[in-house]
Amino acid sequence: MIEIVDLTSLGKAVDPIMLSYIEKGADACFIPILKHQILAGGKRVRAALTILSCEAAGGEKSIAFKPAALIELIHNYSLIMDDIIDHGEIRRGKPTVRAKYSDVMAILAGMFYREVLDEIVDDCPNSTEMRKLMINAIKETIEGERLDILFEQAGRGEEYIKKHRYKNVSLNLYFKMISKKTAALIKSACLAGGLSASASNEKLEALGNFGWNIGLAFQVVDDILDIYGEKTGKERGKDIIEHKLGNIAVLFSLKELNEKEKIKLLNILRKPKVSRIDLNKALKLIEKTKAREKAYNLGQSFINEGKKAILNLQDSEAKSKLLSLADFILNRAY
Amino acid sequence: MIEIVDLTSLGKAVDPIMLSYIEKGADACFIPILKHQILAGGKRVRAALTILSCEAAGGEKSIAFKPAALIELIHNYSLIMDDIIDHGEIRRGKPTVRAKYSDVMAILAGMFYREVLDEIVDDCPNSTEMRKLMINAIKETIEGERLDILFEQAGRGEEYIKKHRYKNVSLNLYFKMISKKTAALIKSACLAGGLSASASNEKLEALGNFGWNIGLAFQVVDDILDIYGEKTGKERGKDIIEHKLGNIAVLFSLKELNEKEKIKLLNILRKPKVSRIDLNKALKLIEKTKAREKAYNLGQSFINEGKKAILNLQDSEAKSKLLSLADFILNRAY
């Protein structure tokens, strides 16, 4: 069994790598801004996935450190930008880069991160393939974020967004969105590990499928935690406050509620500003349904698919750690 | 003599290249947003510089097309982001990406451009060197933008910015800022041309110095046009409205005005909102001084330095076009 402490200590190995690349060529006054996102913490799940995937494919742990730093920095790049997009104030219990240093400094920090990524990738094994992986992952993440924004039901005044919002989101469309927003990078984390080990195409496919599925589960669990969670370090119901229809618990609830309740819930999501009273009403409506159970079961089925994908990999300590990491992702939900 | 039409038609050759790279892997709904910045026009001065520098170094024009598209797309990437940072509404007489499609879509478009850059660079001659050139140019541009923001005297409410603003900007600091914000990319445009032609170090240095100096002149002339210009497609005095101390005409004026007038001008720049009346007062104060003449002379000295740098390059049509392009940059000022 992998414990959260093991996981964190595994992933944390990439912190000094990220920090040393970030500092290169940056003005002394800019460095604290650049370091903030990394120093604010994080579980480094993606870095751990890269390192374990490398080992599970028969590679030396140490050759995956830079690729793991690469993947984790892509993630942190996207977080800096997401917080600007969503006006995020708090992340991991600390002020976001934009909250602490302003939106404009956060934009510049995000842009700087992207340059650093290109420098890290140059020092990775199989750097040409690794760069393609990176570009694809970032493009997918951008597209996922674009859809996530358009799934919002209110809260942005710009004409373009008001005109192009999705009034309804099917489960298929939801899966498309989370595939891109979340699963693509987690899949890439596992592939980066496999690439570091110069794994065969068969092994790469196994690791990719593993990452893809646990990535989908990861977002489903995140959605559950957003609606039902306590002590997550985030505000409960943040997705509802942000008018997001792209949350699996909301979508499952809408399928189950009667017409009147459904309209009630949608109307709350469509209010220009969701008050605390609105939020509680919405949460009560969602809690009336079996959405939590259904979402959990969905997450579990993704985890099972993911675990199945790597069954044929040779048994190793790393492989069993990957399997328990998959369980850990699901278990966050309770 | 190079005419503005020649220049434009030369640089315009890169438009289809930029557009075809941008469309790759983008969702159909995202493509109009991505294309807007390119379709909105622009003189493509940087692309022309890359192509001419390649030819002046003895290379075939056609091998510089992709590098020229690369440089022009870096420029347009920075414009998308700058417009978000400065809340720009109009550029080249058309709505900016953010004005037309929202800040958040503009952020995502900018991020997507950055991925496209990595794809173009892969297809450039000497791609490894070209990528280093690109990363360096973008990092410099980010740092220049950071300084430019901190040279503003008001207008942003965030604690960090209010605390870290420069109350005074020396000429040296101004040169540092414009070196990074503007000259670094124009230098890179010329170097990218040289690299495409696999030019000798000596030729690269000549082209780099040329680009560097005309880049400095370019920003000085932009500053002049901002304060004194008409029919630029931009609002006159935009820098003053945006509280910018980092404008050479403002800095030269402050050196010449008496203490009372100096404080008057600075106080306008430090007003939370600069009204039309304030703006006119500021422009009047500046017009009292010899700032325009001094700035023009400064621009001229950079142009002369730049032209001197490539004197030893073998005579060619491209070289004489580069020389007249340098004059053209200066002549925009009148």
XYZ file of C-alpha atoms in Angstrom:
668
model
C 0.000 0.000 0.000
C 1.193 3.466 -0.825
C 0.575 6.052 1.853
C -0.023 9.686 1.107
C 3.284 10.475 2.824
C 5.219 8.186 0.468
C 3.488 9.736 -2.469
C 4.262 13.238 -1.374
C 7.887 12.492 -0.587
C 8.255 10.792 -3.987
C 6.796 13.723 -5.897
C 8.540 16.329 -3.759
C 11.860 15.222 -5.249
C 10.995 17.393 -8.233
C 10.626 20.619 -6.263
C 14.315 21.564 -6.258
C 14.493 20.774 -9.979
C 11.531 23.000 -10.787
C 12.886 25.781 -8.600
C 16.376 25.711 -10.073
C 15.070 25.899 -13.659
C 12.660 28.672 -12.755
C 15.370 30.882 -11.323
C 17.561 30.714 -14.416
C 17.548 33.996 -16.275
C 14.887 35.597 -14.101
C 15.340 39.023 -12.539
C 15.929 38.869 -8.770
C 12.738 40.885 -8.162
C 10.683 38.500 -10.262
C 11.949 35.301 -8.594
C 9.712 35.400 -5.472
C 6.672 35.714 -7.751
C 7.864 32.812 -9.868
C 8.597 30.596 -6.871
C 5.337 31.256 -5.046
C 3.254 28.732 -6.971
C 5.749 25.951 -6.268
C 6.434 26.876 -2.644
C 2.688 27.001 -1.943
C 2.786 23.206 -2.004
C 0.726 20.537 -3.674
C 0.663 16.766 -3.514
C 2.808 16.283 -6.659
C 0.602 13.362 -7.702
C 1.546 13.855 -11.354
C 5.264 13.824 -10.595
C 4.834 10.633 -8.588
C 2.970 9.080 -11.515
C 5.812 9.889 -13.895
C 8.465 8.440 -11.614
C 6.476 5.293 -10.809
C 5.529 4.779 -14.472
C 9.181 4.931 -15.417
C 10.081 2.347 -12.818
C 7.101 0.161 -13.689
C 8.351 0.167 -17.291
C 11.756 -1.027 -16.098
C 13.571 2.309 -16.022
C 15.789 3.804 -13.340
C 13.882 6.135 -11.051
C 16.439 8.915 -11.403
C 16.035 9.303 -15.181
C 12.400 10.276 -14.601
C 13.087 13.172 -12.248
C 13.344 15.834 -14.926
C 10.348 14.529 -16.888
C 8.421 14.485 -13.588
C 9.449 18.084 -12.944
C 8.320 18.909 -16.475
C 4.847 17.432 -15.976
C 4.428 19.018 -12.558
C 5.466 22.388 -13.955
C 2.957 22.096 -16.809
C 0.347 21.493 -14.131
C 1.448 24.503 -12.117
C 1.554 26.655 -15.259
C -2.069 25.742 -15.922
C -3.001 26.463 -12.294
C -1.528 29.964 -12.426
C -3.524 30.676 -15.583
C -6.709 28.997 -14.263
C -6.618 31.108 -11.144
C -6.496 34.225 -13.300
C -9.403 32.919 -15.368
C -11.511 31.973 -12.324
C -10.377 34.855 -10.077
C -9.115 32.235 -7.611
C -8.081 33.651 -4.245
C -6.971 30.612 -2.306
C -5.298 27.408 -3.413
C -3.773 24.796 -1.143
C -4.776 27.040 1.743
C -2.506 29.861 0.504
C -3.148 32.946 -1.616
C -2.883 32.263 -5.339
C -0.154 33.957 -7.389
C -2.671 36.448 -8.755
C -4.167 37.151 -5.315
C -0.752 37.806 -3.834
C 0.988 39.549 -6.731
C -1.792 40.807 -9.075
C -3.311 39.375 -12.232
C -0.745 41.015 -14.470
C 2.264 39.633 -12.602
C 0.578 36.225 -12.611
C 0.157 36.392 -16.396
C 3.858 37.185 -16.771
C 4.793 34.421 -14.328
C 2.675 31.940 -16.257
C 4.300 32.990 -19.521
C 7.725 32.617 -17.939
C 6.849 29.097 -16.738
C 6.074 28.156 -20.313
C 9.595 29.184 -21.380
C 11.073 27.184 -18.523
C 9.152 24.121 -19.731
C 11.002 24.248 -23.024
C 14.285 24.379 -21.163
C 13.452 21.393 -18.955
C 12.276 19.314 -21.899
C 15.628 19.824 -23.615
C 17.286 18.061 -20.683
C 14.827 15.137 -20.625
C 15.496 11.697 -22.125
C 13.852 11.302 -25.558
C 13.438 15.047 -25.632
C 11.904 15.240 -29.109
C 9.103 12.848 -28.210
C 8.816 14.416 -24.771
C 8.294 17.841 -26.305
C 5.507 16.531 -28.552
C 3.898 14.975 -25.502
C 4.148 18.285 -23.655
C 2.698 20.384 -26.474
C -0.165 17.985 -26.941
C -0.907 17.938 -23.213
C -0.932 21.727 -22.991
C -3.112 22.131 -26.083
C -5.569 19.624 -24.640
C -5.595 21.382 -21.279
C -6.320 24.710 -22.977
C -9.223 23.178 -24.892
C -10.588 21.573 -21.712
C -10.432 24.904 -19.938
C -12.182 26.573 -22.869
C -15.064 24.086 -22.641
C -15.209 24.368 -18.845
C -15.659 28.138 -19.193
C -18.402 27.722 -21.775
C -20.205 25.252 -19.474
C -20.612 28.039 -16.918
C -24.177 29.303 -16.729
C -23.512 32.910 -15.686
C -20.924 35.141 -14.074
C -19.074 36.504 -17.093
C -20.388 39.621 -18.777
C -18.631 39.458 -22.113
C -20.907 39.216 -25.132
C -18.933 36.439 -26.758
C -19.192 34.199 -23.717
C -22.839 34.961 -23.059
C -23.628 34.053 -26.642
C -21.575 30.853 -26.811
C -22.432 29.234 -23.489
C -23.747 25.686 -23.451
C -27.265 25.708 -21.968
C -27.125 21.950 -21.530
C -24.187 19.652 -21.009
C -24.577 15.983 -21.903
C -22.533 13.342 -20.129
C -20.623 12.838 -23.361
C -19.724 16.490 -23.533
C -18.749 16.421 -19.866
C -16.401 13.496 -20.549
C -14.902 15.357 -23.483
C -14.256 18.351 -21.246
C -12.649 16.435 -18.352
C -10.683 14.264 -20.765
C -8.974 17.394 -21.953
C -8.959 19.503 -18.814
C -7.617 16.827 -16.497
C -7.085 13.359 -17.954
C -4.825 14.437 -20.826
C -2.089 15.698 -18.495
C -2.362 12.731 -16.110
C -2.107 10.401 -19.089
C 0.916 12.412 -20.213
C 2.456 12.064 -16.763
C 2.392 8.274 -17.128
C 3.563 8.399 -20.740
C 6.442 10.684 -19.784
C 7.554 8.046 -17.294
C 7.300 5.345 -19.939
C 9.189 7.482 -22.453
C 11.949 8.091 -19.924
C 12.379 4.332 -19.661
C 12.274 4.028 -23.473
C 9.380 1.627 -22.983
C 7.928 -0.458 -25.821
C 4.808 0.783 -27.595
C 2.819 -1.883 -25.787
C 3.950 -0.662 -22.395
C 3.386 2.951 -23.398
C -0.158 2.104 -24.401
C -0.762 0.359 -21.081
C 0.597 3.286 -19.093
C -1.317 5.761 -21.246
C -4.601 3.926 -20.681
C -3.883 3.709 -16.992
C -3.235 7.442 -16.792
C -6.204 8.319 -18.942
C -8.640 6.385 -16.785
C -7.314 7.432 -13.415
C -7.245 10.988 -14.781
C -10.973 10.788 -15.512
C -11.533 9.367 -12.030
C -9.402 12.150 -10.580
C -11.696 14.827 -11.993
C -14.852 12.956 -11.014
C -13.552 12.753 -7.443
C -12.589 16.429 -7.537
C -16.168 17.203 -8.555
C -17.505 15.103 -5.669
C -15.185 16.841 -3.210
C -16.239 20.226 -4.491
C -19.893 19.529 -3.755
C -19.728 17.274 -0.713
C -16.243 17.727 0.614
C -15.031 19.174 3.860
C -11.491 20.006 4.873
C -10.362 20.100 1.250
C -8.618 23.457 1.644
C -11.137 24.767 -0.871
C -14.490 26.430 -0.370
C -17.363 23.920 -0.447
C -19.538 24.319 -3.541
C -17.008 26.513 -5.345
C -18.203 25.104 -8.672
C -21.761 26.257 -7.907
C -20.553 29.688 -6.847
C -18.671 29.778 -10.151
C -21.830 28.786 -12.049
C -20.242 25.589 -13.378
C -22.491 23.056 -15.010
C -19.449 20.916 -15.764
C -19.528 19.046 -12.447
C -20.567 15.393 -12.454
C -22.583 15.655 -9.224
C -24.567 18.554 -10.655
C -25.148 16.701 -13.918
C -26.278 13.488 -12.181
C -28.584 15.514 -9.922
C -30.214 17.241 -12.860
C -30.960 13.841 -14.384
C -32.717 12.698 -11.218
C -34.551 15.785 -9.961
C -38.139 16.490 -11.031
C -38.754 19.249 -13.531
C -39.476 21.902 -10.892
C -36.405 21.108 -8.813
C -34.260 20.867 -11.897
C -35.267 24.377 -12.938
C -34.607 25.587 -9.401
C -31.073 24.209 -9.470
C -30.377 25.548 -12.952
C -31.751 28.945 -11.978
C -29.325 29.140 -9.084
C -26.440 28.322 -11.403
C -27.709 31.045 -13.752
C -27.966 33.796 -11.128
C -25.522 36.650 -11.743
C -24.280 36.114 -8.204
C -24.799 32.958 -6.156
C -25.396 33.907 -2.505
C -24.670 31.677 0.458
C -28.416 31.014 0.749
C -28.562 30.058 -2.948
C -25.569 27.801 -2.498
C -27.160 25.987 0.433
C -30.392 25.533 -1.511
C -28.443 24.081 -4.437
C -26.476 21.748 -2.185
C -29.728 20.562 -0.526
C -31.232 19.789 -3.910
C -28.149 17.846 -4.951
C -28.067 15.982 -1.639
C -31.641 14.786 -2.222
C -30.411 12.702 -5.138
C -28.144 9.702 -5.478
C -25.622 11.825 -7.395
C -22.823 11.217 -4.918
C -23.176 7.454 -5.078
C -23.467 7.489 -8.851
C -20.443 9.709 -9.228
C -18.451 7.542 -6.877
C -19.410 4.441 -8.838
C -18.391 6.155 -12.040
C -15.056 7.074 -10.500
C -14.630 3.498 -9.340
C -15.298 2.133 -12.817
C -12.608 4.420 -14.244
C -10.189 3.310 -11.551
C -10.955 -0.332 -12.329
C -10.396 0.266 -16.043
C -7.138 2.000 -15.250
C -5.881 -0.792 -13.056
C -6.828 -3.364 -15.674
C -4.765 -1.499 -18.246
C -1.476 -2.202 -16.460
C -2.196 -5.752 -15.292
C 0.100 -7.156 -17.970
C 3.055 -5.040 -16.897
C 5.661 -7.089 -15.075
C 5.073 -7.166 -11.323
C 7.227 -4.709 -9.430
C 7.096 -2.504 -6.392
C 6.434 0.465 -8.674
C 3.508 -1.288 -10.330
C 1.865 -2.053 -6.999
C 2.442 1.537 -5.957
C 0.702 2.694 -9.136
C -2.224 0.419 -8.313
C -2.552 1.740 -4.799
C -2.123 5.291 -6.053
C -5.189 4.628 -8.213
C -7.107 3.515 -5.115
C -5.854 6.541 -3.255
C -7.316 8.820 -5.926
C -10.728 7.214 -5.469
C -10.516 7.087 -1.693
C -10.141 10.848 -1.484
C -13.871 10.866 -2.236
C -14.677 9.547 1.251
C 14.655 52.637 -51.343
C 12.197 50.287 -49.691
C 8.604 51.457 -49.749
C 6.118 50.586 -47.065
C 4.203 48.540 -49.654
C 7.247 46.404 -50.451
C 7.853 45.885 -46.793
C 4.311 44.844 -46.123
C 4.127 42.508 -49.075
C 7.430 40.938 -48.018
C 6.290 40.336 -44.460
C 2.774 39.301 -45.488
C 4.228 36.144 -47.001
C 4.269 34.718 -43.496
C 0.538 35.145 -42.872
C -0.566 31.896 -44.513
C 2.211 30.069 -42.649
C 1.116 31.450 -39.288
C -2.525 30.704 -40.038
C -1.931 27.138 -41.143
C 0.097 26.317 -38.011
C -2.477 27.975 -35.770
C -5.330 25.900 -37.111
C -3.606 22.573 -36.485
C -5.216 20.730 -33.598
C -7.526 23.586 -32.626
C -11.243 23.086 -32.131
C -13.335 24.580 -34.951
C -15.058 26.930 -32.481
C -11.711 28.183 -31.189
C -10.177 28.875 -34.614
C -11.867 32.268 -35.279
C -10.549 33.494 -31.916
C -7.067 32.226 -32.746
C -7.048 33.779 -36.210
C -8.343 37.183 -35.158
C -4.997 38.573 -34.031
C -3.370 37.660 -37.350
C -6.258 38.715 -39.568
C -6.430 42.085 -37.797
C -3.316 43.017 -39.757
C 0.007 44.533 -38.881
C 2.986 45.713 -40.874
C 5.002 42.488 -40.350
C 8.165 44.550 -39.933
C 9.780 41.773 -37.894
C 9.030 39.148 -40.520
C 10.510 41.413 -43.194
C 13.626 41.849 -41.055
C 14.088 38.094 -40.753
C 13.712 37.500 -44.473
C 15.993 40.390 -45.460
C 18.598 39.429 -42.858
C 18.685 35.920 -44.250
C 19.209 37.241 -47.767
C 21.766 39.804 -46.621
C 23.713 36.943 -45.037
C 23.708 35.108 -48.350
C 20.782 32.761 -47.737
C 17.827 31.914 -49.966
C 14.784 34.007 -49.134
C 12.481 30.988 -48.940
C 14.375 29.282 -46.106
C 13.592 32.261 -43.894
C 9.810 32.128 -44.297
C 9.162 29.821 -41.364
C 11.630 31.610 -39.066
C 9.947 34.867 -40.084
C 6.536 33.374 -39.239
C 8.013 32.267 -35.905
C 9.227 35.753 -35.006
C 6.012 37.406 -36.133
C 3.973 34.931 -34.100
C 6.084 35.585 -30.988
C 5.264 39.252 -31.512
C 1.562 38.568 -31.888
C 1.606 36.284 -28.835
C 3.054 39.135 -26.793
C 0.462 41.559 -28.217
C -2.442 39.333 -27.178
C -1.036 39.151 -23.656
C -0.136 42.866 -23.524
C -3.657 43.821 -24.492
C -4.970 41.770 -21.575
C -2.467 43.429 -19.251
C -3.246 46.953 -20.477
C -6.983 46.406 -21.089
C -6.368 47.346 -24.730
C -9.549 47.847 -26.739
C -8.287 48.766 -30.175
C -5.187 47.708 -32.077
C -4.502 48.353 -35.741
C -7.910 50.028 -35.852
C -9.706 46.795 -34.922
C -10.938 45.381 -31.611
C -8.272 43.437 -29.733
C -8.713 39.705 -29.130
C -9.725 40.391 -25.528
C -12.143 43.163 -26.509
C -13.847 40.970 -29.073
C -13.750 37.585 -27.331
C -13.172 38.301 -23.595
C -10.062 38.312 -21.444
C -10.334 34.630 -20.658
C -10.551 33.524 -24.277
C -7.621 35.827 -25.054
C -5.539 34.173 -22.321
C -6.310 30.756 -23.783
C -5.548 32.008 -27.304
C -2.216 33.408 -26.122
C -1.344 30.134 -24.450
C -2.264 28.267 -27.621
C -0.008 30.555 -29.681
C 2.876 29.597 -27.436
C 2.339 25.913 -28.251
C 2.196 26.721 -31.947
C 5.549 28.503 -31.647
C 7.182 25.271 -30.548
C 5.713 23.521 -33.551
C 6.950 26.136 -36.008
C 10.433 26.152 -34.532
C 10.700 22.403 -35.097
C 10.310 23.048 -38.817
C 12.883 25.863 -38.951
C 16.475 25.498 -40.141
C 18.917 25.193 -37.207
C 15.941 24.457 -34.996
C 17.919 23.874 -31.801
C 19.596 27.269 -32.004
C 16.377 28.841 -33.219
C 14.508 27.541 -30.180
C 17.121 29.012 -27.824
C 16.780 32.308 -29.639
C 13.000 32.149 -29.258
C 13.039 31.304 -25.557
C 15.527 34.054 -24.842
C 13.489 36.584 -26.820
C 10.271 35.683 -24.999
C 11.922 35.767 -21.570
C 13.349 39.189 -22.356
C 9.996 40.447 -23.597
C 8.324 39.262 -20.385
C 10.924 41.067 -18.282
C 10.524 44.235 -20.350
C 6.779 44.115 -19.863
C 7.264 43.586 -16.113
C 9.404 46.722 -15.909
C 7.019 48.709 -18.096
C 4.183 47.867 -15.681
C 6.253 48.882 -12.664
C 7.106 52.188 -14.369
C 3.406 53.081 -14.333
C 2.588 55.727 -11.752
C -1.003 54.725 -10.955
C -3.978 52.846 -12.318
C -3.532 49.424 -10.762
C -4.982 48.781 -7.339
C -3.098 45.684 -6.290
C -0.966 46.057 -3.175
C 2.067 44.375 -4.720
C 2.167 46.766 -7.655
C 1.503 49.861 -5.591
C 4.371 48.894 -3.321
C 6.879 48.021 -6.032
C 6.370 50.851 -8.487
C 9.358 52.928 -9.586
C 8.793 56.535 -8.501
C 11.601 57.679 -10.794
C 12.898 56.185 -13.986
C 16.432 57.058 -15.059
C 17.382 57.006 -18.731
C 19.472 53.935 -18.012
C 16.517 52.118 -16.550
C 14.395 53.225 -19.499
C 16.960 51.766 -21.900
C 16.985 48.538 -19.936
C 13.206 48.335 -20.202
C 12.959 49.039 -23.952
C 15.935 46.787 -24.652
C 13.920 43.930 -23.271
C 10.394 44.944 -24.184
C 11.142 45.785 -27.828
C 14.738 45.548 -28.976
C 15.311 41.942 -27.890
C 12.704 40.578 -30.299
C 13.763 42.827 -33.186
C 17.354 41.728 -32.630
C 16.093 38.136 -32.623
C 14.260 38.758 -35.892
C 17.561 39.660 -37.554
C 19.428 36.823 -35.856
C 16.763 34.343 -36.942
C 17.392 35.439 -40.519
C 21.124 35.016 -40.070
C 20.667 31.608 -38.461
C 18.460 30.501 -41.353
C 21.342 31.322 -43.696
C 23.791 29.531 -41.352
C 25.707 32.804 -41.241
C 29.155 33.084 -39.658
C 29.444 34.381 -36.096
C 30.760 37.635 -37.479
C 27.716 38.128 -39.676
C 25.395 37.098 -36.858
C 26.971 39.687 -34.619
C 26.551 42.358 -37.283
C 22.899 41.473 -37.837
C 22.292 41.244 -34.083
C 23.756 44.709 -33.507
C 21.751 46.083 -36.385
C 18.533 44.622 -34.962
C 19.311 45.706 -31.454
C 19.881 49.318 -32.419
C 16.977 49.682 -34.785
C 14.869 47.952 -32.117
C 15.768 50.658 -29.622
C 14.985 53.294 -32.249
C 11.695 51.543 -32.975
C 10.532 51.952 -29.378
C 11.770 55.530 -29.149
C 9.773 56.362 -32.273
C 6.740 54.524 -30.873
C 7.009 56.697 -27.781
C 7.192 59.836 -29.932
C 4.159 58.736 -31.939
C 2.230 58.007 -28.772
C 2.702 61.559 -27.508
C 2.777 63.604 -30.707
C 1.324 61.292 -33.310
C -1.814 61.574 -35.320
C -3.408 58.976 -37.549
C -1.490 56.166 -35.844
C -4.625 54.046 -35.359
C -4.012 54.453 -31.648
C -5.350 56.993 -29.195
C -2.998 59.965 -28.810
C -1.334 60.053 -25.391
C -2.325 56.475 -24.560
C 0.844 56.131 -22.473
C -0.208 59.091 -20.334
C -3.719 57.719 -19.934
C -2.072 54.470 -18.857
C 0.121 56.355 -16.333
C 3.333 55.270 -18.053
C 6.533 56.946 -17.022
C 8.444 54.670 -19.395
C 8.071 56.928 -22.437
C 11.132 58.782 -23.702
C 9.228 62.005 -24.484
C 7.874 62.090 -20.936
C 11.312 61.408 -19.466
C 13.032 64.088 -21.580
C 10.274 66.562 -20.666
C 10.718 65.910 -16.969
C 14.424 66.680 -17.322
C 13.688 70.047 -18.917
C 10.610 71.343 -17.080
C 10.968 73.527 -13.985
C 10.221 71.992 -10.612
C 6.620 73.199 -10.523
C 5.795 71.975 -14.014
C 7.582 68.718 -13.401
C 5.414 68.052 -10.347
C 2.339 68.988 -12.377
C 3.179 66.449 -15.057
C 4.034 63.738 -12.558
C 0.824 64.414 -10.636
C -1.209 63.875 -13.774
C 0.531 60.555 -14.365
C -0.221 59.651 -10.744
C -3.934 60.454 -10.863
C -6.115 57.382 -10.394
C -7.842 58.304 -13.645
C -6.399 60.634 -16.276
C -9.216 62.734 -17.759
C -9.175 64.276 -21.219
C -8.465 67.646 -19.600
C -5.562 66.140 -17.646
C -4.243 64.560 -20.819
C -4.308 67.843 -22.703
C -2.543 69.590 -19.829
C 0.138 66.911 -19.839
C 0.579 67.102 -23.607
C 0.879 70.908 -23.400
C 3.590 70.631 -20.775
C 5.483 68.127 -22.880
C 5.079 70.252 -26.003
C 6.704 73.190 -24.198
C 9.975 71.258 -24.108
C 12.420 70.057 -26.720
C 11.559 66.445 -25.866
C 10.389 65.625 -29.375
C 13.575 66.847 -30.982
C 15.740 65.146 -28.382
C 13.866 61.878 -28.742
C 14.121 62.063 -32.512
C 17.850 62.678 -32.299
C 18.203 59.737 -29.959
C 16.269 57.557 -32.377
C 18.473 58.802 -35.181
C 21.637 57.933 -33.296
C 20.359 54.386 -32.768
C 19.506 54.112 -36.433
C 22.981 55.327 -37.368
C 24.580 52.800 -35.002
C 22.429 50.078 -36.497
C 23.316 50.957 -40.050
C 26.996 51.095 -39.160
C 26.780 47.575 -37.751
C 26.022 46.017 -41.134
C 28.322 48.158 -43.275
C 30.790 45.301 -43.594
C 28.191 42.875 -44.914
C 28.575 42.259 -48.609
C 26.535 44.679 -50.709
C 23.260 43.234 -51.899
C 19.732 44.288 -52.632
C 18.681 42.852 -49.276
C 21.321 44.859 -47.436
C 20.181 48.091 -49.008
C 16.601 47.191 -48.168
C 17.654 46.675 -44.548
C 19.293 50.096 -44.570
C 16.210 51.784 -45.938
C 14.013 49.821 -43.561
C 16.068 51.392 -40.766
C 15.372 54.834 -42.203
C 11.731 53.952 -42.562
C 11.537 53.155 -38.841
C 12.884 56.583 -38.001
C 10.787 58.391 -40.585
C 7.586 57.165 -38.996
C 8.332 59.811 -36.368
C 7.466 62.606 -38.802
